[in-house]
Amino acid sequence: CRIEEFENDPKSRQSADVVVEATGQAAGFGAAMRTVRPRGTVVLKSTFHGEWKMRAEDLVVPELSLIHI
């Protein structure tokens, strides 16, 4: 399913068990974080160029798993 479909449907927020982020952009990672459910998994397929910021509590509080492949 495309991330835009989830982003446009409020019921879909925090509903996916696993989200694969492969855009290579910080915005794609943000969309993945908004889409995955608490205790879900975000898989990073991307290689980010430059800096991107993430708050640790965005992973820790909802108990998310972050995997980079």
Backbone as numpy.savetxt, mean C-alpha at the origin, in Angstrom:
# Nx Ny Nz CAx CAy CAz Cx Cy Cz
-7.12 -6.50 -9.92 -7.96 -5.32 -9.92 -7.07 -4.07 -9.92
-7.46 -3.06 -10.60 -6.68 -1.82 -10.65 -6.92 -0.99 -9.40
-5.87 -0.32 -8.95 -5.95 0.46 -7.72 -6.96 1.61 -7.85
-7.14 2.14 -9.06 -8.09 3.24 -9.24 -9.51 2.80 -8.88
-9.84 1.54 -9.13 -11.16 1.04 -8.79 -11.37 1.08 -7.28
-10.34 0.73 -6.54 -10.43 0.78 -5.08 -10.45 2.22 -4.58
-9.63 3.06 -5.16 -9.54 4.45 -4.72 -10.87 5.18 -4.90
-11.62 4.84 -5.92 -12.88 5.52 -6.20 -14.07 4.95 -5.45
-13.88 3.85 -4.75 -14.98 3.21 -4.02 -14.67 3.24 -2.52
-15.37 4.10 -1.75 -15.08 4.22 -0.32 -15.21 2.90 0.44
-16.06 2.00 -0.02 -16.22 0.71 0.66 -14.99 -0.17 0.52
-14.16 0.12 -0.47 -12.99 -0.70 -0.74 -11.77 -0.32 0.11
-11.82 0.83 0.73 -10.68 1.24 1.56 -10.42 0.21 2.63
-9.18 -0.11 2.81 -8.73 -1.08 3.80 -9.45 -2.41 3.67
-9.62 -2.88 2.44 -10.36 -4.13 2.25 -9.54 -5.26 1.63
-8.37 -4.94 1.08 -7.59 -5.97 0.40 -6.65 -6.68 1.38
-6.58 -8.00 1.26 -5.65 -8.77 2.10 -4.21 -8.53 1.69
-3.96 -8.48 0.40 -2.62 -8.28 -0.15 -2.69 -7.25 -1.27
-1.77 -6.31 -1.27 -1.66 -5.31 -2.34 -0.24 -5.36 -2.87
-0.09 -5.47 -4.18 1.22 -5.43 -4.82 1.41 -4.04 -5.41
2.43 -3.34 -4.94 2.73 -2.00 -5.42 3.86 -2.11 -6.43
3.61 -1.70 -7.68 4.61 -1.84 -8.73 4.72 -0.59 -9.60
4.29 0.56 -9.07 4.31 1.78 -9.86 5.68 2.45 -9.87
6.46 2.26 -8.81 7.74 2.94 -8.70 7.60 4.37 -8.23
6.42 4.73 -7.75 6.16 6.10 -7.31 5.64 6.10 -5.88
5.99 7.14 -5.14 5.53 7.25 -3.76 4.00 7.28 -3.69
3.35 7.88 -4.68 1.89 7.94 -4.70 1.28 6.54 -4.78
1.93 5.65 -5.52 1.46 4.27 -5.61 1.56 3.56 -4.28
2.63 3.82 -3.54 2.77 3.24 -2.22 1.69 3.76 -1.28
1.40 5.04 -1.36 0.33 5.62 -0.54 -1.01 4.99 -0.84
-1.29 4.77 -2.12 -2.55 4.13 -2.51 -2.61 2.70 -1.98
-1.49 2.00 -2.04 -1.45 0.63 -1.52 -1.73 0.62 -0.02
-1.15 1.57 0.71 -1.36 1.64 2.15 -2.82 1.94 2.49
-3.49 2.72 1.67 -4.90 3.04 1.92 -5.82 1.87 1.56
-5.35 0.97 0.71 -6.18 -0.12 0.20 -6.09 -1.39 1.05
-4.93 -1.65 1.63 -4.74 -2.88 2.39 -5.48 -2.82 3.73
-6.02 -3.96 4.14 -6.77 -4.03 5.40 -5.80 -4.10 6.57
-6.24 -3.79 7.79 -5.39 -4.01 8.95 -4.95 -5.48 9.02
-3.69 -5.70 9.37 -3.04 -7.00 9.42 -2.84 -7.61 8.03
-2.96 -6.80 6.98 -2.73 -7.24 5.62 -1.27 -7.10 5.22
-1.00 -7.32 3.93 0.37 -7.31 3.43 0.48 -6.40 2.21
1.52 -5.57 2.22 1.87 -4.76 1.06 3.16 -5.33 0.49
3.12 -5.72 -0.79 4.29 -6.26 -1.46 4.85 -5.15 -2.36
6.11 -4.79 -2.13 6.76 -3.76 -2.94 7.54 -4.43 -4.06
7.09 -4.23 -5.27 7.80 -4.71 -6.45 8.63 -3.58 -7.04
8.39 -2.37 -6.56 9.00 -1.17 -7.11 10.41 -0.92 -6.57
11.17 -0.20 -7.37 12.41 0.40 -6.92 12.19 1.90 -6.98
12.17 2.53 -5.82 11.92 3.96 -5.76 13.22 4.71 -5.99
13.17 5.75 -6.80 14.32 6.62 -7.02 14.13 7.87 -6.20
15.17 8.28 -5.49 15.06 9.46 -4.65 14.47 9.10 -3.30
14.07 10.11 -2.58 13.52 9.91 -1.23 12.00 9.80 -1.27
11.49 9.04 -0.33 10.05 9.01 -0.08 9.89 8.82 1.41
8.88 9.43 1.94 8.68 9.42 3.39 7.51 8.52 3.76
7.69 7.86 4.90 6.65 7.00 5.43 6.70 7.10 6.95
5.56 7.21 7.56 5.50 7.22 9.02 5.45 5.78 9.51
6.29 5.44 10.45 6.36 4.07 10.97 5.01 3.62 11.53
4.29 4.53 12.15 3.00 4.14 12.75 1.97 3.71 11.70
2.17 4.12 10.44 1.26 3.68 9.37 1.38 2.18 9.10
2.53 1.59 9.45 2.71 0.14 9.35 2.44 -0.55 10.68
2.92 0.06 11.76 2.88 -0.59 13.07 1.47 -0.65 13.66
0.76 0.44 13.64 -0.56 0.49 14.28 -1.53 -0.50 13.64
-1.65 -0.56 12.30 -2.56 -1.56 11.72 -1.93 -2.95 11.57
-0.70 -3.10 12.10 -0.01 -4.41 12.08 0.16 -4.96 10.66
0.62 -4.10 9.76 0.82 -4.50 8.36 2.15 -5.21 8.17
2.20 -6.10 7.20 3.44 -6.73 6.77 3.88 -6.03 5.49
5.17 -5.74 5.41 5.74 -5.10 4.22 6.82 -6.03 3.68
6.66 -6.43 2.43 7.59 -7.36 1.79 8.13 -6.71 0.54
9.44 -6.78 0.33 10.03 -6.27 -0.89 10.58 -7.43 -1.70
10.18 -7.51 -2.96 10.68 -8.59 -3.81 11.43 -8.02 -5.00
